[in-house]
mmCIF file of C-alpha atoms in Angstrom:
data_model
loop_
_atom_site.group_PDB
_atom_site.id
_atom_site.type_symbol
_atom_site.label_atom_id
_atom_site.label_comp_id
_atom_site.label_asym_id
_atom_site.label_seq_id
_atom_site.Cartn_x
_atom_site.Cartn_y
_atom_site.Cartn_z
ATOM 1 C CA UNK A 1 82.367 151.779 139.336
ATOM 2 C CA UNK A 2 85.697 150.846 138.831
ATOM 3 C CA UNK A 3 84.255 147.576 137.268
ATOM 4 C CA UNK A 4 81.817 149.543 135.686
ATOM 5 C CA UNK A 5 84.224 152.080 134.164
ATOM 6 C CA UNK A 6 86.795 149.830 133.122
ATOM 7 C CA UNK A 7 84.070 148.198 131.315
ATOM 8 C CA UNK A 8 83.147 151.301 129.827
ATOM 9 C CA UNK A 9 86.902 152.077 128.622
ATOM 10 C CA UNK A 10 87.007 148.475 126.971
ATOM 11 C CA UNK A 11 84.227 148.867 124.748
ATOM 12 C CA UNK A 12 85.169 152.009 123.434
ATOM 13 C CA UNK A 13 89.209 151.196 123.262
ATOM 14 C CA UNK A 14 87.384 147.875 121.571
ATOM 15 C CA UNK A 15 90.257 145.938 123.564
ATOM 16 C CA UNK A 16 90.311 142.502 122.297
ATOM 17 C CA UNK A 17 90.772 140.473 125.449
ATOM 18 C CA UNK A 18 90.261 136.437 124.984
ATOM 19 C CA UNK A 19 91.739 133.373 123.988
ATOM 20 C CA UNK A 20 93.232 133.207 120.104
ATOM 21 C CA UNK A 21 91.685 130.533 117.953
ATOM 22 C CA UNK A 22 94.714 127.946 116.247
ATOM 23 C CA UNK A 23 94.391 126.276 112.659
ATOM 24 C CA UNK A 24 93.768 122.774 112.843
ATOM 25 C CA UNK A 25 97.305 120.303 113.167
ATOM 26 C CA UNK A 26 97.949 118.390 110.013
ATOM 27 C CA UNK A 27 99.011 115.028 109.685
ATOM 28 C CA UNK A 28 97.364 113.969 113.183
ATOM 29 C CA UNK A 29 98.098 110.228 113.805
ATOM 30 C CA UNK A 30 95.420 108.287 114.820
ATOM 31 C CA UNK A 31 97.770 107.333 117.672
ATOM 32 C CA UNK A 32 97.173 110.715 118.821
ATOM 33 C CA UNK A 33 97.010 109.562 122.210
ATOM 34 C CA UNK A 34 100.854 108.603 122.441
ATOM 35 C CA UNK A 35 101.734 111.178 119.834
ATOM 36 C CA UNK A 36 103.345 114.753 121.569
ATOM 37 C CA UNK A 37 101.598 117.484 120.154
ATOM 38 C CA UNK A 38 103.547 120.541 119.286
ATOM 39 C CA UNK A 39 101.622 123.698 119.252
ATOM 40 C CA UNK A 40 101.849 126.366 116.444
ATOM 41 C CA UNK A 41 104.468 129.292 117.839
ATOM 42 C CA UNK A 42 101.255 131.475 117.435
ATOM 43 C CA UNK A 43 99.486 130.412 120.124
ATOM 44 C CA UNK A 44 100.306 132.705 123.631
ATOM 45 C CA UNK A 45 101.099 130.609 126.858
ATOM 46 C CA UNK A 46 98.216 131.106 129.011
ATOM 47 C CA UNK A 47 100.884 132.710 131.683
ATOM 48 C CA UNK A 48 101.480 135.202 128.694
ATOM 49 C CA UNK A 49 97.936 135.737 128.096
ATOM 50 C CA UNK A 50 96.946 136.741 131.567
ATOM 51 C CA UNK A 51 100.269 138.934 131.828
ATOM 52 C CA UNK A 52 98.890 140.864 128.597
ATOM 53 C CA UNK A 53 95.564 141.232 129.818
ATOM 54 C CA UNK A 54 96.522 142.420 133.258
ATOM 55 C CA UNK A 55 98.583 144.772 131.605
ATOM 56 C CA UNK A 56 95.878 146.052 129.420
ATOM 57 C CA UNK A 57 93.774 146.723 132.573
ATOM 58 C CA UNK A 58 96.303 148.283 134.152
ATOM 59 C CA UNK A 59 96.252 150.830 131.349
ATOM 60 C CA UNK A 60 92.409 151.266 131.646
ATOM 61 C CA UNK A 61 92.907 151.629 135.053
ATOM 62 C CA UNK A 62 95.123 154.338 135.099
ATOM 63 C CA UNK A 63 93.343 156.170 132.408
ATOM 64 C CA UNK A 64 90.001 155.960 134.596
ATOM 65 C CA UNK A 65 91.987 157.380 137.520
ATOM 66 C CA UNK A 66 93.226 160.400 135.854
ATOM 67 C CA UNK A 67 89.681 161.468 134.558
ATOM 68 C CA UNK A 68 88.594 160.714 138.103
ATOM 69 C CA UNK A 69 91.035 162.712 139.741
ATOM 70 C CA UNK A 70 91.315 165.411 137.280
ATOM 71 C CA UNK A 71 88.393 165.907 135.719
ATOM 72 C CA UNK A 72 88.587 169.599 133.976
ATOM 73 C CA UNK A 73 92.138 169.052 133.104
ATOM 74 C CA UNK A 74 90.438 165.689 131.154
ATOM 75 C CA UNK A 75 87.632 167.281 129.859
ATOM 76 C CA UNK A 76 89.917 170.449 128.389
ATOM 77 C CA UNK A 77 92.278 167.763 126.617
ATOM 78 C CA UNK A 78 89.466 165.490 124.973
ATOM 79 C CA UNK A 79 87.519 168.247 123.939
ATOM 80 C CA UNK A 80 90.129 170.416 122.561
ATOM 81 C CA UNK A 81 91.624 167.772 120.738
ATOM 82 C CA UNK A 82 88.219 166.690 119.644
ATOM 83 C CA UNK A 83 87.583 170.466 117.852
ATOM 84 C CA UNK A 84 90.742 170.889 116.373
ATOM 85 C CA UNK A 85 90.195 167.298 114.778
ATOM 86 C CA UNK A 86 87.127 167.483 113.903
ATOM 87 C CA UNK A 87 87.626 171.040 112.115
ATOM 88 C CA UNK A 88 90.874 169.709 110.501
ATOM 89 C CA UNK A 89 88.223 167.212 108.708
ATOM 90 C CA UNK A 90 85.883 170.324 107.978
ATOM 91 C CA UNK A 91 88.448 172.200 106.145
ATOM 92 C CA UNK A 92 89.957 168.981 104.649
ATOM 93 C CA UNK A 93 86.570 168.595 103.048
ATOM 94 C CA UNK A 94 85.643 172.188 102.316
ATOM 95 C CA UNK A 95 89.583 172.017 100.467
ATOM 96 C CA UNK A 96 88.055 169.150 98.270
ATOM 97 C CA UNK A 97 85.183 170.557 97.705
ATOM 98 C CA UNK A 98 86.461 173.636 95.923
ATOM 99 C CA UNK A 99 88.984 171.328 93.925
ATOM 100 C CA UNK A 100 86.013 169.732 92.509
ATOM 101 C CA UNK A 101 84.639 173.009 91.644
ATOM 102 C CA UNK A 102 87.385 173.982 89.388
ATOM 103 C CA UNK A 103 87.311 172.997 85.911
ATOM 104 C CA UNK A 104 91.364 172.524 85.652
ATOM 105 C CA UNK A 105 92.435 169.085 84.142
ATOM 106 C CA UNK A 106 96.236 170.158 84.610
ATOM 107 C CA UNK A 107 96.906 166.885 86.782
ATOM 108 C CA UNK A 108 100.425 168.815 87.398
ATOM 109 C CA UNK A 109 98.675 171.624 88.313
ATOM 110 C CA UNK A 110 96.281 169.448 90.617
ATOM 111 C CA UNK A 111 99.254 167.951 92.295
ATOM 112 C CA UNK A 112 100.730 171.131 93.067
ATOM 113 C CA UNK A 113 97.362 172.478 94.826
ATOM 114 C CA UNK A 114 97.001 168.965 97.180
ATOM 115 C CA UNK A 115 100.721 169.972 97.808
ATOM 116 C CA UNK A 116 99.687 173.369 99.452
ATOM 117 C CA UNK A 117 96.887 171.733 101.641
ATOM 118 C CA UNK A 118 98.954 172.269 104.829
ATOM 119 C CA UNK A 119 99.711 176.305 103.676
ATOM 120 C CA UNK A 120 95.886 176.768 103.205
ATOM 121 C CA UNK A 121 94.758 175.305 106.381
ATOM 122 C CA UNK A 122 92.923 178.005 108.161
ATOM 123 C CA UNK A 123 95.046 177.674 111.919
ATOM 124 C CA UNK A 124 93.202 180.992 113.043
ATOM 125 C CA UNK A 125 89.983 179.060 112.493
ATOM 126 C CA UNK A 126 91.430 176.009 114.049
ATOM 127 C CA UNK A 127 92.617 177.353 117.368
ATOM 128 C CA UNK A 128 89.452 179.195 117.792
ATOM 129 C CA UNK A 129 87.480 175.948 117.513
ATOM 130 C CA UNK A 130 90.239 174.528 120.016
ATOM 131 C CA UNK A 131 89.191 177.032 122.511
ATOM 132 C CA UNK A 132 85.800 176.879 122.244
ATOM 133 C CA UNK A 133 86.179 173.283 122.336
ATOM 134 C CA UNK A 134 88.300 173.052 125.764
ATOM 135 C CA UNK A 135 86.474 175.946 127.297
ATOM 136 C CA UNK A 136 83.227 175.419 126.932
ATOM 137 C CA UNK A 137 82.593 172.004 125.785
ATOM 138 C CA UNK A 138 85.361 170.709 128.147
ATOM 139 C CA UNK A 139 85.820 172.957 131.559
ATOM 140 C CA UNK A 140 82.227 174.261 130.902
ATOM 141 C CA UNK A 141 80.350 171.430 130.571
ATOM 142 C CA UNK A 142 82.179 169.450 133.549
ATOM 143 C CA UNK A 143 81.179 172.289 135.605
ATOM 144 C CA UNK A 144 77.608 172.210 134.980
ATOM 145 C CA UNK A 145 77.055 168.338 134.222
ATOM 146 C CA UNK A 146 78.736 167.141 136.729
ATOM 147 C CA UNK A 147 79.238 169.335 139.690
ATOM 148 C CA UNK A 148 76.023 172.138 139.407
ATOM 149 C CA UNK A 149 73.642 169.056 137.991
ATOM 150 C CA UNK A 150 74.351 166.922 141.507
ATOM 151 C CA UNK A 151 73.401 169.651 143.475
ATOM 152 C CA UNK A 152 70.316 170.704 141.635
ATOM 153 C CA UNK A 153 68.915 167.333 140.364
ATOM 154 C CA UNK A 154 70.410 164.616 142.299
ATOM 155 C CA UNK A 155 73.181 162.042 141.827
ATOM 156 C CA UNK A 156 70.744 158.889 141.245
ATOM 157 C CA UNK A 157 70.042 157.251 137.458
ATOM 158 C CA UNK A 158 66.220 156.897 138.255
ATOM 159 C CA UNK A 159 64.391 158.229 135.208
ATOM 160 C CA UNK A 160 63.279 161.491 137.349
ATOM 161 C CA UNK A 161 66.325 162.073 138.123
ATOM 162 C CA UNK A 162 68.124 161.544 134.375
ATOM 163 C CA UNK A 163 64.726 162.894 132.289
ATOM 164 C CA UNK A 164 64.834 165.908 134.264
ATOM 165 C CA UNK A 165 68.627 166.960 133.295
ATOM 166 C CA UNK A 166 67.910 165.708 129.905
ATOM 167 C CA UNK A 167 64.848 168.253 129.391
ATOM 168 C CA UNK A 168 66.885 171.157 131.762
ATOM 169 C CA UNK A 169 69.760 170.261 129.146
ATOM 170 C CA UNK A 170 67.586 170.912 125.978
ATOM 171 C CA UNK A 171 65.271 173.572 127.042
ATOM 172 C CA UNK A 172 67.441 176.044 128.768
ATOM 173 C CA UNK A 173 71.187 174.877 128.775
ATOM 174 C CA UNK A 174 71.005 174.157 124.817
ATOM 175 C CA UNK A 175 68.660 176.890 123.951
ATOM 176 C CA UNK A 176 70.668 180.068 126.011
ATOM 177 C CA UNK A 177 74.041 179.023 126.425
ATOM 178 C CA UNK A 178 75.294 175.683 123.896
ATOM 179 C CA UNK A 179 74.072 176.804 120.284
ATOM 180 C CA UNK A 180 73.960 180.779 120.837
ATOM 181 C CA UNK A 181 77.672 180.231 122.156
ATOM 182 C CA UNK A 182 78.543 178.026 119.053
ATOM 183 C CA UNK A 183 77.210 180.727 116.934
ATOM 184 C CA UNK A 184 78.822 183.502 118.515
ATOM 185 C CA UNK A 185 82.589 181.642 118.186
ATOM 186 C CA UNK A 186 81.349 181.372 114.247
ATOM 187 C CA UNK A 187 81.223 184.587 114.179
ATOM 188 C CA UNK A 188 84.445 185.591 115.477
ATOM 189 C CA UNK A 189 85.617 183.270 113.216
ATOM 190 C CA UNK A 190 83.976 184.861 109.812
ATOM 191 C CA UNK A 191 84.859 188.240 111.553
ATOM 192 C CA UNK A 192 81.164 189.513 111.632
ATOM 193 C CA UNK A 193 79.087 190.840 114.515
ATOM 194 C CA UNK A 194 77.767 189.912 117.471
ATOM 195 C CA UNK A 195 74.273 190.858 116.330
ATOM 196 C CA UNK A 196 74.848 189.223 112.792
ATOM 197 C CA UNK A 197 76.267 186.028 114.721
ATOM 198 C CA UNK A 198 73.199 185.823 116.708
ATOM 199 C CA UNK A 199 70.506 187.180 114.237
ATOM 200 C CA UNK A 200 71.776 183.877 112.232
ATOM 201 C CA UNK A 201 71.031 181.622 115.095
ATOM 202 C CA UNK A 202 67.833 182.933 115.391
ATOM 203 C CA UNK A 203 67.277 182.650 111.792
ATOM 204 C CA UNK A 204 68.099 178.721 111.609
ATOM 205 C CA UNK A 205 66.139 178.410 114.785
ATOM 206 C CA UNK A 206 62.734 179.869 112.899
ATOM 207 C CA UNK A 207 63.851 178.502 109.484
ATOM 208 C CA UNK A 208 66.023 175.683 109.767
ATOM 209 C CA UNK A 209 64.674 174.039 112.642
ATOM 210 C CA UNK A 210 67.440 173.659 114.183
ATOM 211 C CA UNK A 211 66.160 172.891 117.517
ATOM 212 C CA UNK A 212 64.318 170.117 116.373
ATOM 213 C CA UNK A 213 67.233 168.611 114.542
ATOM 214 C CA UNK A 214 69.166 169.075 117.652
ATOM 215 C CA UNK A 215 66.695 167.556 120.369
ATOM 216 C CA UNK A 216 65.918 164.287 118.169
ATOM 217 C CA UNK A 217 70.003 163.461 118.155
ATOM 218 C CA UNK A 218 71.190 164.752 121.565
ATOM 219 C CA UNK A 219 67.794 163.698 123.284
ATOM 220 C CA UNK A 220 68.874 160.072 123.551
ATOM 221 C CA UNK A 221 72.666 160.915 123.519
ATOM 222 C CA UNK A 222 72.091 162.804 127.105
ATOM 223 C CA UNK A 223 69.704 160.098 128.339
ATOM 224 C CA UNK A 224 72.765 157.784 128.149
ATOM 225 C CA UNK A 225 75.139 159.937 129.149
ATOM 226 C CA UNK A 226 73.220 161.018 132.372
ATOM 227 C CA UNK A 227 71.901 157.069 133.103
ATOM 228 C CA UNK A 228 74.800 154.545 131.968
ATOM 229 C CA UNK A 229 77.846 156.406 131.035
ATOM 230 C CA UNK A 230 80.273 156.890 133.991
ATOM 231 C CA UNK A 231 80.618 159.944 135.571
ATOM 232 C CA UNK A 232 84.229 160.783 134.767
ATOM 233 C CA UNK A 233 83.639 160.072 131.103
ATOM 234 C CA UNK A 234 80.367 161.911 130.472
ATOM 235 C CA UNK A 235 82.320 164.707 129.018
ATOM 236 C CA UNK A 236 84.210 162.445 126.546
ATOM 237 C CA UNK A 237 81.407 160.474 125.338
ATOM 238 C CA UNK A 238 79.444 163.434 124.754
ATOM 239 C CA UNK A 239 82.681 164.718 122.635
ATOM 240 C CA UNK A 240 82.351 161.703 120.617
ATOM 241 C CA UNK A 241 79.193 162.041 119.273
ATOM 242 C CA UNK A 242 79.354 165.915 118.658
ATOM 243 C CA UNK A 243 82.587 165.133 116.644
ATOM 244 C CA UNK A 244 80.285 163.421 113.947
ATOM 245 C CA UNK A 245 77.355 166.103 114.511
ATOM 246 C CA UNK A 246 79.318 169.299 114.146
#
């Protein structure tokens, strides 16, 4: 399990571990066998490479242990940060789109508008998404996926177990909890009523094929999450994917 976790962390952090290639030596004499060759300075000695590699694996092991020992804290941190970043990107894009719609050719005024980006940021909205990310996507999904599901459906990675978890998540959890809660938090941000927020959800399900789109993406993602991804990184993996979905 530890090796599997370290491998997963290594792939996601894109840690480059390996030997460095060196440039060919110039002016190599044909009596090379009797010549003392000076290695380029950019070649890291074997002992130092080994030390660096061990240090990297030590850091990955500490991260892995943190996710194992403090699953709720880790889930809340990852999902809260993800939610803040995703909303920040969305707000920036909305701001850019607003500028493009304005027919103002004054470059100086344009510059002043760009300087005002930090002031225009909707921190109330950002905090709302952070709260939703940490509370639901982090804490609640950690509880459901990693503590309730093992009791209900088992802890194995057999296809019957995995597909049962995926089906229950999509048909029950998503339909009755995940998406409704997202529309409710959007309603809070937009200062609309609960009835209006849930009405928007129902309308998108009926007319925008919301559930079909959700199932097409999250069916494969959840299959990977419940079969390949180590349990302690399951919520973080889902959070990374949801960053691009939201």
